[in-house]
XYZ file of C-alpha atoms in Angstrom:
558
model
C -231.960 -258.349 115.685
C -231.277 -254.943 116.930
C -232.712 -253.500 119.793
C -235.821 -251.098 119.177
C -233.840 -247.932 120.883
C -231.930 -247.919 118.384
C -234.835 -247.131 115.844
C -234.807 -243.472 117.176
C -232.301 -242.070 114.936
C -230.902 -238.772 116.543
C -230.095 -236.306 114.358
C -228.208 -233.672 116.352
C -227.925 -230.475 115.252
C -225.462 -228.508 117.670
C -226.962 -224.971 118.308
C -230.674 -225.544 117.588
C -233.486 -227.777 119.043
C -232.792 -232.073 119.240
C -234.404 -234.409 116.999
C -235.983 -237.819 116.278
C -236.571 -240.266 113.820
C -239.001 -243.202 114.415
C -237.691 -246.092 111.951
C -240.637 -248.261 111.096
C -238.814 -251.762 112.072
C -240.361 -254.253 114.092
C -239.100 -253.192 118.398
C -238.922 -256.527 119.369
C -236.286 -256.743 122.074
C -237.492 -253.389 124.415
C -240.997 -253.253 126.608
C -243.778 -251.016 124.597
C -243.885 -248.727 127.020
C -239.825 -248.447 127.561
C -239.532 -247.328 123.717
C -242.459 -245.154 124.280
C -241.906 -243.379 127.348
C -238.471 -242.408 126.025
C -240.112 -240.803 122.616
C -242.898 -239.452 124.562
C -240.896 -237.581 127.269
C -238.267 -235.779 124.240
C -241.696 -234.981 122.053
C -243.020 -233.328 125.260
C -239.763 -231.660 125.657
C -238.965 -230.325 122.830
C -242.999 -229.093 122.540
C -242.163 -227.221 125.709
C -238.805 -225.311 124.026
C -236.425 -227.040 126.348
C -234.520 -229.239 124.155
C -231.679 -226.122 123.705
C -228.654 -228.604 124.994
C -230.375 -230.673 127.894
C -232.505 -233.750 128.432
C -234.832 -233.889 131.975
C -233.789 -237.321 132.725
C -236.324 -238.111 135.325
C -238.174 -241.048 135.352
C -236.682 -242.624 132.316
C -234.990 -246.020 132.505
C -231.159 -245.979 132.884
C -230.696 -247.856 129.281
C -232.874 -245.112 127.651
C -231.216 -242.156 129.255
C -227.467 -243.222 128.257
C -228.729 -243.616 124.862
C -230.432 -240.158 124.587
C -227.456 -238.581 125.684
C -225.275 -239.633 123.122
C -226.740 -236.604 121.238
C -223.760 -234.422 122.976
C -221.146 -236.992 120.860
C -220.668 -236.670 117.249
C -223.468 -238.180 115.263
C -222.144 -241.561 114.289
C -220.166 -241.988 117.246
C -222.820 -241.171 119.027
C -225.103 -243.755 116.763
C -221.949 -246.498 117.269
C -221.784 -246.143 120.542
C -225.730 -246.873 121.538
C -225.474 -249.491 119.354
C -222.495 -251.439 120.661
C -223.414 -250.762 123.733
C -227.137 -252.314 123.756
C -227.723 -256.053 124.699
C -227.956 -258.012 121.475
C -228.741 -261.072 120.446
C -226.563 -260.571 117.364
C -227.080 -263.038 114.091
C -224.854 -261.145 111.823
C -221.362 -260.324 110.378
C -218.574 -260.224 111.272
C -217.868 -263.183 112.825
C -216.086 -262.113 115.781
C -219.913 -261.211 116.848
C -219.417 -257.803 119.191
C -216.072 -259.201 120.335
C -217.125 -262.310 121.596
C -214.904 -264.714 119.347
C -212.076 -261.872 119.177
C -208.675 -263.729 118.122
C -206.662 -263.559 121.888
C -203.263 -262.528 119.960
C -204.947 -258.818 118.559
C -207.405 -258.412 121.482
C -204.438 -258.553 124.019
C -202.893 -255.924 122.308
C -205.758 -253.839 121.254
C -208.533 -255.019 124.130
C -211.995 -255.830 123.089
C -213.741 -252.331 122.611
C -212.842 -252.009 118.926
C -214.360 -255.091 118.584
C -217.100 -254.397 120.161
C -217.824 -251.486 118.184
C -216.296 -252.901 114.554
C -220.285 -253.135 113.662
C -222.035 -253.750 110.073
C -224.316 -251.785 108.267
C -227.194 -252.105 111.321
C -230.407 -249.541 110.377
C -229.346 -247.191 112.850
C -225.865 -246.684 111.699
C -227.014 -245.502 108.235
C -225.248 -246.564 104.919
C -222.459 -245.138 103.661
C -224.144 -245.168 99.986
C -227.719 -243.818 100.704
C -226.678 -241.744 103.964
C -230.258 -240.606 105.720
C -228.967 -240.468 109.469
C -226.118 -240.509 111.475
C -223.660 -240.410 108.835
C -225.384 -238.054 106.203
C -225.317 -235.896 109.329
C -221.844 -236.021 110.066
C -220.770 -235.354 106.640
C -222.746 -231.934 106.519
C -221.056 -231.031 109.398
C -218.108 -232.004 108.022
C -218.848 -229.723 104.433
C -219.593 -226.858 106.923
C -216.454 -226.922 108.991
C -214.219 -227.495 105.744
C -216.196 -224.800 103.493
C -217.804 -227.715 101.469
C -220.818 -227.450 99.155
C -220.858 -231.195 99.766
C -218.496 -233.731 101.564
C -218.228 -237.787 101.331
C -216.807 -239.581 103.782
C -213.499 -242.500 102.572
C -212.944 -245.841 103.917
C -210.331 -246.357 100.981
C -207.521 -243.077 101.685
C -207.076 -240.827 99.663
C -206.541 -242.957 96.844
C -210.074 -243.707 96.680
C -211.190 -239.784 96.688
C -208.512 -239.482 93.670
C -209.992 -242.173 91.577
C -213.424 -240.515 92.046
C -212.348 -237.418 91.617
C -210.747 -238.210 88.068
C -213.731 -240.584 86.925
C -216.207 -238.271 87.834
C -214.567 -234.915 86.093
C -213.070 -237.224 82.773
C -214.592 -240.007 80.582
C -211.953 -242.410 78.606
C -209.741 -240.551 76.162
C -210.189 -237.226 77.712
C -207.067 -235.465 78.427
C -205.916 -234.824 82.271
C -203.500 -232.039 83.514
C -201.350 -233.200 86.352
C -197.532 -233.007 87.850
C -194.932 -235.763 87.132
C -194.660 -236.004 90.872
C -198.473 -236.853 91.610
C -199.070 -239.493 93.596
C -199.122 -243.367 92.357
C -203.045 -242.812 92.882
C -203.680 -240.366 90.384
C -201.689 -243.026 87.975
C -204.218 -245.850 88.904
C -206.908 -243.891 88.061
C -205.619 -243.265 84.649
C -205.585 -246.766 84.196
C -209.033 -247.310 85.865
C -210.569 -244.275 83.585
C -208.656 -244.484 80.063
C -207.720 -241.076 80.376
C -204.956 -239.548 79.039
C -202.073 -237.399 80.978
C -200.825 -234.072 79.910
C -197.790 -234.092 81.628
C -196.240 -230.952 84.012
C -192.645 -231.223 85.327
C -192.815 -229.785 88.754
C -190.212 -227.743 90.321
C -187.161 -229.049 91.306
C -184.654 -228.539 93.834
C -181.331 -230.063 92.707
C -179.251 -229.409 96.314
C -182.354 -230.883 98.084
C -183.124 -233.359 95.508
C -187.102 -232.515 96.411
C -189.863 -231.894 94.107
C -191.975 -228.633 93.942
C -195.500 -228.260 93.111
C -196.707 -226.385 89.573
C -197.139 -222.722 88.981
C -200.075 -221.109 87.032
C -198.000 -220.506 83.961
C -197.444 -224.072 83.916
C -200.779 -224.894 83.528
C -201.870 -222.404 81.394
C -199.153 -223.206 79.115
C -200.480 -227.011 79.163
C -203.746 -225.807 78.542
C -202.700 -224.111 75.533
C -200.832 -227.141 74.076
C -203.820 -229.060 73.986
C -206.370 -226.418 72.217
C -203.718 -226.246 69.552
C -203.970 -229.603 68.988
C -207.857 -229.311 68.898
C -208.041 -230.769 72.503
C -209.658 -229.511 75.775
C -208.632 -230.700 79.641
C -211.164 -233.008 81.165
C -209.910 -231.771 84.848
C -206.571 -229.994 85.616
C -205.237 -231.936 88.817
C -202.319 -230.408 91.067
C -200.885 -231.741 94.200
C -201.040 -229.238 97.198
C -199.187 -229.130 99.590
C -196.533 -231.355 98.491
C -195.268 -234.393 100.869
C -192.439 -231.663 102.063
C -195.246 -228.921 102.689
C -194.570 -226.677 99.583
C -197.872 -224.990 98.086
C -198.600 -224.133 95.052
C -200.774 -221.030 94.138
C -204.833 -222.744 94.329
C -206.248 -219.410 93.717
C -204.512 -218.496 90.121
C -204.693 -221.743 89.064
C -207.786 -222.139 90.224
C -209.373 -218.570 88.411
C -207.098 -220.043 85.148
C -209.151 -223.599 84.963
C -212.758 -221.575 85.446
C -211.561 -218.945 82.931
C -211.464 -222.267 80.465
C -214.618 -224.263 82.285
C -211.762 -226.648 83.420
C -212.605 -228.334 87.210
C -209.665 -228.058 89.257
C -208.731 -231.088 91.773
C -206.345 -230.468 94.346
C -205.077 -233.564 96.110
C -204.758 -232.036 99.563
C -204.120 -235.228 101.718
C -201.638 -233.332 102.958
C -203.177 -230.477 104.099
C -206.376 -230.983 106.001
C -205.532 -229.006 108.710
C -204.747 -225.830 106.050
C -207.094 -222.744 107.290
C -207.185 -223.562 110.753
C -204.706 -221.610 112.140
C -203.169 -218.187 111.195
C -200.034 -219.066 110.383
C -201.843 -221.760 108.108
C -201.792 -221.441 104.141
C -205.491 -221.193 103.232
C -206.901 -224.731 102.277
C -208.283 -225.493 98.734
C -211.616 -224.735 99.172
C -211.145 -221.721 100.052
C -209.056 -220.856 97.176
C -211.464 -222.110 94.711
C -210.999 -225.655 94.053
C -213.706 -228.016 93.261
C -212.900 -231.240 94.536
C -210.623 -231.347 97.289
C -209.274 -234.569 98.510
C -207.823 -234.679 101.954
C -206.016 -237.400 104.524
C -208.163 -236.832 107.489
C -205.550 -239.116 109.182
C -202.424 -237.993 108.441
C -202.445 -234.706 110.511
C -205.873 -234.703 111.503
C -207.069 -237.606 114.142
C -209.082 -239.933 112.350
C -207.715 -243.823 112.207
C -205.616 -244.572 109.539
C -207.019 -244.999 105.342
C -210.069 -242.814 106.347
C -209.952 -239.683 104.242
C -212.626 -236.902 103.292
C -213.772 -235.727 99.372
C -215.230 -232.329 99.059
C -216.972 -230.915 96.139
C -217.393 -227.443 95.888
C -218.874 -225.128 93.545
C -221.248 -226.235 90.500
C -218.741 -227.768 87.258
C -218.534 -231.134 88.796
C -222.310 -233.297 89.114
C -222.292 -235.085 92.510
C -224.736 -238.217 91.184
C -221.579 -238.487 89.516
C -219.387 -238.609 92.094
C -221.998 -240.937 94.243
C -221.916 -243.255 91.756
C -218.183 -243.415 91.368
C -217.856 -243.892 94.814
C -220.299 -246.899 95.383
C -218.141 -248.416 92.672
C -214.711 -247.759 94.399
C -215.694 -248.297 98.400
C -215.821 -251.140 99.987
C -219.435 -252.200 99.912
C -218.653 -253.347 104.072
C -217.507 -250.083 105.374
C -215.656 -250.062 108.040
C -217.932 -247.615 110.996
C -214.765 -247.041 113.088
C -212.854 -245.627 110.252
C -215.996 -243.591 109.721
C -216.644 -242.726 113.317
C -212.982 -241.571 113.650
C -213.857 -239.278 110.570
C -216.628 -237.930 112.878
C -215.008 -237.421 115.852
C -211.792 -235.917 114.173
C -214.295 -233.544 112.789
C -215.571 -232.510 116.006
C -212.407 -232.430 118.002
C -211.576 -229.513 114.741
C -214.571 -228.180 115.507
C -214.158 -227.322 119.055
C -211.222 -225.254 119.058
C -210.822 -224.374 115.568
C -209.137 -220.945 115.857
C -206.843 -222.143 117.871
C -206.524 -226.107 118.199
C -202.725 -226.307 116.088
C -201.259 -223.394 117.927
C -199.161 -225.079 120.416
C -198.082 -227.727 117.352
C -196.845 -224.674 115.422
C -194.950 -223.133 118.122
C -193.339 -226.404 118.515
C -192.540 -226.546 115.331
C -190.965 -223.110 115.161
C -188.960 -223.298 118.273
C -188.110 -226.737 116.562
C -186.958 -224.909 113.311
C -185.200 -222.490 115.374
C -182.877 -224.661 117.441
C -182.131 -227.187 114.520
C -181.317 -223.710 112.188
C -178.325 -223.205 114.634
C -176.798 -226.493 115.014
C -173.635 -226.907 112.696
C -173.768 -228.645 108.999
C -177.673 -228.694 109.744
C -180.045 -226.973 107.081
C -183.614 -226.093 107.563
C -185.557 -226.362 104.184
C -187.729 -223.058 103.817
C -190.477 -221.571 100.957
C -186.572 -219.487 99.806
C -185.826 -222.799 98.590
C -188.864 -222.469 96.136
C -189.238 -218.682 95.674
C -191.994 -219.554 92.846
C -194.520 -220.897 95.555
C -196.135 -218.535 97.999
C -196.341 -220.571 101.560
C -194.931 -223.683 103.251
C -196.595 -226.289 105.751
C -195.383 -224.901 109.305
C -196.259 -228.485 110.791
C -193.436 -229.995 107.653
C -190.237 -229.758 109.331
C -187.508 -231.078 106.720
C -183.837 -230.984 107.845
C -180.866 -231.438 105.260
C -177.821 -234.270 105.978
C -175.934 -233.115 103.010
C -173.366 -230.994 104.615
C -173.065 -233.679 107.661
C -171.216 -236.076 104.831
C -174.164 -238.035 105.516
C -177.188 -239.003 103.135
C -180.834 -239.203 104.247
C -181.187 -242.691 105.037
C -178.048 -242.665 106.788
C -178.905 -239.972 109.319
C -182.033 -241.553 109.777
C -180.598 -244.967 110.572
C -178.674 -243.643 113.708
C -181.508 -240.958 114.797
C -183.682 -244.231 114.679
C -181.038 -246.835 116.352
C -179.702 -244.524 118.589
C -182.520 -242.096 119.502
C -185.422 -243.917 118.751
C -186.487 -241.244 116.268
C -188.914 -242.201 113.788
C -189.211 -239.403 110.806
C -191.979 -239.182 108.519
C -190.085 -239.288 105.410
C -186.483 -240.072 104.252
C -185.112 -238.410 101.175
C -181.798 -238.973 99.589
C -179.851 -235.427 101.185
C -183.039 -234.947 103.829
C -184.823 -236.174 106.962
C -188.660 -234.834 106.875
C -190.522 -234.308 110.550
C -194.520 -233.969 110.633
C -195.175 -232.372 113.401
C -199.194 -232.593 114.629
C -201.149 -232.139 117.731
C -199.685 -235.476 119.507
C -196.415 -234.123 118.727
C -194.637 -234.329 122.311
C -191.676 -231.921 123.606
C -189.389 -234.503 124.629
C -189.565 -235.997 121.569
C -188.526 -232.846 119.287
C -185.959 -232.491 122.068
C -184.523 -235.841 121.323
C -184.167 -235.032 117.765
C -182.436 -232.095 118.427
C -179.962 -234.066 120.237
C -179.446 -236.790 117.932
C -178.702 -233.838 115.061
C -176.005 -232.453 117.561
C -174.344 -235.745 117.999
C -174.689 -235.964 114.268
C -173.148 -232.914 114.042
C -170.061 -234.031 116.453
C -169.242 -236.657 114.134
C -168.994 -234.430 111.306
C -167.007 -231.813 112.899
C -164.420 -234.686 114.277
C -164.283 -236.320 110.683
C -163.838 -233.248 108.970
C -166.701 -234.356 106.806
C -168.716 -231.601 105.393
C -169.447 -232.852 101.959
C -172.099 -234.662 100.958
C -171.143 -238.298 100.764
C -172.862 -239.211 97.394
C -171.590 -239.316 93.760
C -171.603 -235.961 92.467
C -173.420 -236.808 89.365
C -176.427 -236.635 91.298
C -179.106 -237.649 88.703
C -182.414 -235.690 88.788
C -185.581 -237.515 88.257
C -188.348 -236.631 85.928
C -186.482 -234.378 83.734
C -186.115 -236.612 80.766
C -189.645 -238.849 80.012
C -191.625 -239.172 77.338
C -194.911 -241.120 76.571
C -195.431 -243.654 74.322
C -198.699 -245.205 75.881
C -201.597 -244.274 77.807
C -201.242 -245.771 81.162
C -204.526 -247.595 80.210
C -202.844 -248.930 77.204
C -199.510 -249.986 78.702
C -201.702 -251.613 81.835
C -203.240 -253.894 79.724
C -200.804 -254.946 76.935
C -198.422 -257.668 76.554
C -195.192 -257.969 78.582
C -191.981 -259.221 78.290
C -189.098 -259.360 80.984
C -185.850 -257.910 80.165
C -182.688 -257.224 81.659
C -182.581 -253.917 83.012
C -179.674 -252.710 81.521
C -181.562 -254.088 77.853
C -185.187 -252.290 79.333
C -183.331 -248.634 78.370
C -185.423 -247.215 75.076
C -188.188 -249.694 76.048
C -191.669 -248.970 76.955
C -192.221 -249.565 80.386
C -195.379 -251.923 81.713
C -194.799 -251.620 85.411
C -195.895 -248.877 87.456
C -192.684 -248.438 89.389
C -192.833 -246.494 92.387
C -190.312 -245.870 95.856
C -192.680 -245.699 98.899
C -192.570 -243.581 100.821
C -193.508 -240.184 99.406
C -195.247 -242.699 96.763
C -194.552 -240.924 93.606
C -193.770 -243.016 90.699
C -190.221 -243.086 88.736
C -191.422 -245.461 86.221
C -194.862 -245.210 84.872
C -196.656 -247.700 82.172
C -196.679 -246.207 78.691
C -193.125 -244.036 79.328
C -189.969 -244.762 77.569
C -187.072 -246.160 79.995
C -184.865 -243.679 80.301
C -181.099 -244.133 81.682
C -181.395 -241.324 84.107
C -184.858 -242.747 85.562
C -182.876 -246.075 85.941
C -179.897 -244.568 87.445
C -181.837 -242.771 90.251
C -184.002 -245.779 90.612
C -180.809 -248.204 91.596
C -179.354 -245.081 93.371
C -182.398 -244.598 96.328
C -182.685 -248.358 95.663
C -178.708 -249.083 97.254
C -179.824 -246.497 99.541
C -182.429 -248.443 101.625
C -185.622 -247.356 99.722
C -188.443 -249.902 99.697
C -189.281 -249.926 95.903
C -192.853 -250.890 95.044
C -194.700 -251.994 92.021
C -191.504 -254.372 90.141
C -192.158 -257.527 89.333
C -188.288 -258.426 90.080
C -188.201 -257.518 93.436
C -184.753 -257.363 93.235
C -184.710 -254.828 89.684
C -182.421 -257.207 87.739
C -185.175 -257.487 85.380
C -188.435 -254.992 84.425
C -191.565 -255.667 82.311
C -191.663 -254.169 78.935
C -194.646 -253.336 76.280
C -194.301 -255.237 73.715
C -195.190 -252.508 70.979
């Protein structure tokens, strides 16, 4: 089925001598003496001590030679690429067989060559679940450019790596530490794992109406709270940097968990590119934390939903964490999702000292210029004096004093500029800036704040447009039910003025920044309502209610 070149599995290893694997399958579709002339000239080679970054070429046929060079790509896309690009008589998945069948509508837009290579598990690929070759060798080179005792490579986002991360660190009933502003993920896996959240209300910024992460005292008082109740944390799990860039301290609350033989989880998706750069905040890992969940493609380059989970240190078992993952992934993996994991890796790799310094400069001359235009605030770390750093790359600008909410702003940056921001908040615009960032794009924003900042100065309008009884979320829940427990008991609808005092069974949840307001097991609180309808009328997509149009919510009935 596949051709026998393929059988060599190279295993490149940049900075010391080039190997190969023979796989024992039959080599069917290449001459004998083809397959062996290519083995036999590298063994020779490499006998000879001249395998340090070269291959002699000569008198090896073409097909062979392309093939044996793909030991200068990344592993797998190396692997992916020798494999797509041999001459197949392919009898397998998916049906679109190399392209050939591709639907015309999507292959107009994207071409054929992600077809071509949107391959299944083939030998010479490796499997994601019992990783021997290409992609066991990617992900060590991954744990060694991220400071990793061990990495795994996600076809599910982030939200996969936090479902591991909390089954393999807490069985059902255990207790987990965690913000009220995690992400809906960490919720899910509640449900998935039975355990049982111990609450932290993050930080909050009442003029920005933005969320802040947790400090150490937090935690240690949560910590506390439980052993008086004769009860010990499972995992302690903190969100770092937030969607807006804020960090929390890693390193004391790391040194705090260990103190108490607590494993410390940092969702990080955010923050993959921490520690490569100066100007940087240090990433998890190297702070201490021992799993580490990141969004490869969110300012790294990988393809979107592919995400990284590294392990670190000795509290957490990673059988565990295998096994956890074979239940969660997809058991048909997508290999461009992991080859873009690979080759965002390497692209890293190559200039890692200094591969986000012209992003950060942007991003400062950005914050500079923006700092100076009128009615237009810069959100910076004096915001949150209790955290010590900020995401350079998080640019968030505040519409308050330009009479203007969020999602106002944005609509005319985006219909008149053709600026599209990261994230809209309800007094803020928030800007990711990455290593595609362009110039003329941060100039364009710049622009469309100035003419922003004409209308305000010609209306006179310098207040913030909203009702001043700006309602703060978070600051009033209470749990009734597990999330486990509310997931899985019986609903009824009620109106949503009659849902207040109720127990809620919907997981509730504005998207984007994809942090819950309503979460099964809480009681319905007025003020959780209030801001709910308020982002609601204000354009935000709200995700997770049954009424679509929140007239109505599910209730427990309890």
């Amino acid at each position: 089925m596949v051709s026998p070149l393929l059988r060599l599995s190279f295993s490149p290893s940049f900075g010391s001598g080039w190997s190969s694997k023979l796989n024992e399958r039959p080599k069917a579709c290449i001459l004998q003496d083809e397959y062996h002339m290519a083995l036999g000239r590298k063994e020779d080679t490499k006998r000879q001590g001249e395998m340090k970054g070269s291959v002699s070429m000569h008198n090896i046929p073409t097909n062979v030679s392309e093939i044996i060079q793909d030991y200068r790509l990344p592993p797998l896309v190396g692997a992916l690429k020798a494999s797509a690009a041999e001459n197949a008589a392919s009898f397998h998945f998916p049906g679109h067989n190399r392209g050939q069948a591709a639907p015309s509508s999507f292959s107009e837009l994207i071409g054929k060559q992600p077809y071509l290579h949107d391959l299944p598990e083939l030998p010479e690929l490796d499997n994601l679940f019992t990783p021997e070759g290409p992609i066991l060798e990617a992900q060590k080179q991954a744990a060694e450019l991220f400071g990793a005792s061990e990495t795994w490579f996600l076809v599910g986002g982030s939200t996969c790596g936090i479902h591991a991360a909390i089954m393999a660190t807490c069985s059902p009933g255990d207790n987990i530490i965690l913000p009220r502003n995690c992400h809906i993920s960490a919720i899910s896996g509640m449900i998935l794992s039975g355990v049982q959240p111990k609450y932290i209300l993050p930080d909050y910024d009442a003029d920005w109406d933005i969320p802040g992460g947790i400090t150490p005292s937090q935690v240690e008082k949560a910590i506390e709270e439980l052993e008086m109740k004769g009860q010990r944390a499972g995992a302690v799990l903190i969100v770092s940097p937030t969607y807006h860039g804020i960090c929390s301290n890693v390193a004391e609350i790391s040194k705090l968990c260990h103190s108490h033989g607590i494993p410390l989880i940092v969702d990080e998706a955010h923050g993959a590119h921490f520690g490569f750069h100066e100007l940087l905040p240090d990433s998890a890992l190297c702070q201490g934390a021992d799993l580490v969940v990141q969004s490869t493609h969110k300012v790294l380059c990988s393809l979107t939903q592919s995400s990284m989970l590294h392990r670190s240190g000795d509290l957490i078992d990673s059988d565990r964490i295998c096994r956890c993952l074979q239940m969660l992934q997809s058991s048909s993996p997508s290999y461009l999702l992991l080859a873009s994991l690979d080759a965002a890796r390497a692209q890293v790799s190559e200039n890692k000292d200094i591969i986000f310094h012209n992003a950060i400069e942007l991003a400062m001359e950005a914050r500079s210029r923006m700092s100076k235009i009128r009615n237009v605030s810069v959100l910076d770390i004096a915001s949150f004096p209790h955290f010590p750093a900020m995401d350079p790359l998080r640019v968030t600008i505040g519409t308050k004093q330009l009479g203007l909410s969020g999602f106002e702003a944005d609509d005319i940056l985006s219909k008149d500029f053709g600026v599209v921001s990261e994230l809209v908040g309800t007094r803020s615009i928030t800007l990711a800036f990455n290593l595609g960032t362009q110039r003329e794009h941060v100039l364009r924003f710049i622009s469309g704040l100035k003419h922003l900042s004409a209308i305000s100065a010609a209306s006179n309008c310098t207040k913030y447009s909203e009702n001043p009884d700006h309602v703060m979320p978070f600051n009033d829940f209470s749990m009734r039910l597990s999330p486990r427990e509310a997931f899985f008991a019986q609903k009824t609808k009620v109106g949503i003025k009659d849902s207040i005092g109720q127990i809620c069974g919907e997981l509730i949840c504005p998207y984007p920044p994809g942090i819950p307001l309503l979460i099964p097991g809480e009681v319905i609180s007025g003020g959780a309502l209030a801001y709910m309808l308020q982002v609601r009328d204000k354009g935000v997509v709200i995700s997770g209610a049954s009424d679509h149009l929140l007239c109505s919510l599910l209730v427990c009935n309890v």
